[in-house]
């Protein structure tokens, strides 16, 4: 049996003392500063016991938010099915302590109704997701990407319907640009299903949100859950001595490709790693703290392939502040100066 897996799971009594909870925009919801995503490592190509152990450990450490999407796997849908098994086996009694999200937007089934932003696709996909997870409702249902060929009113009406049918509690959008976000927020507010949260990619290596999105979110009172805050593992010390066999960059199905681990990237990682060491943190911890330093970020949405990574990452909360000198040294490294 894998470390952290218990035959009969009972969450740690002190789980809520370990975590910091941040308000999601101007809503009533508090989210853990670190959330767990199931994009990789929870599919049917992965080890189920390890996946189960990570969910257990996450909840023990106060992670109440688990993020999924229809297509997570591989195979697509298998992360939801596996999460459903874990929920049924171990977490049934704790459903009201969890915030579970799913999304629809990317390719899920063949034909014209299996991706993008039509009502037909979004609502059918949500029904499929609920079935796979064995849930009556999700806490957040997202439009996973903006669809340039579907009226935004139609896509948002599907989110509104999900809420009004009781199949989702809150609405969310992901990967929407600032202008699209403002329009979506206005439509959802008018419809009585206000947008709770936006899910963009944000890390030291990917900073597009700084060019207007975070300002829009603040104005609209929408929370921000930053995905891939470790740049899929690049912002850790794991690639400094080559590409480990069991890493995402080495796996054929992973979204991080070997070619992305370049000399130029390694040079930056190595310099950032030195600053992290001086701060008494691992690079992963510093990378997460760096994203969380902006008060408009509600939570960092990490992935993990082992229980130990989760434990290490959550310990970023022990040092979330930066000196001006540290910030400017980090900035210079990122700019390559
Ligand atoms: N909305 C969207 O379009 C979208 C897109 C992508 C992701 N997401 C969400 O964001 C979540 C997180 O994305 P992500 O998995 O790319 O996040 P990430 O946190 O940037 O990367 C996670 C990966 O980094 C490695 N890692 C984590 N902690 C480590 C540590 N302490 N030391 C060494 N390596 C460590 C692990 O990879 P190894 O396998 O190499 O160990 C892990 O799987 C997803 O699960 C999903 O929920 C959303």
Short mmCIF file of C-alpha atoms in Angstrom, two decimals, residues 141-144 156 159 171-176 180-182 184-185 188 195 197-200 217 222:
data_model
loop_
_atom_site.label_atom_id
_atom_site.label_comp_id
_atom_site.label_asym_id
_atom_site.label_seq_id
_atom_site.Cartn_x
_atom_site.Cartn_y
_atom_site.Cartn_z
CA UNK A 141 -18.60 24.71 -13.59
CA UNK A 142 -16.25 26.47 -16.02
CA UNK A 143 -16.26 27.42 -19.64
CA UNK A 144 -12.74 26.10 -20.29
CA UNK A 156 -22.81 31.99 -20.52
CA UNK A 159 -23.37 28.14 -17.19
CA UNK A 171 -19.84 29.65 -12.53
CA UNK A 172 -16.27 30.13 -13.72
CA UNK A 173 -14.31 30.94 -16.85
CA UNK A 174 -10.84 29.87 -17.89
CA UNK A 175 -8.33 31.28 -20.37
CA UNK A 176 -10.59 34.27 -21.21
CA UNK A 180 -13.86 38.73 -22.83
CA UNK A 181 -13.80 38.39 -19.05
CA UNK A 182 -15.48 41.75 -18.50
CA UNK A 184 -18.75 37.40 -19.53
CA UNK A 185 -18.92 38.88 -16.02
CA UNK A 188 -23.46 36.31 -15.79
CA UNK A 195 -18.84 34.56 -12.11
CA UNK A 197 -13.56 32.71 -10.47
CA UNK A 198 -11.22 32.93 -13.43
CA UNK A 199 -8.61 30.22 -14.10
CA UNK A 200 -5.62 31.51 -16.09
CA UNK A 217 -10.83 40.55 -11.92
CA UNK A 222 -13.86 37.75 -9.33
#
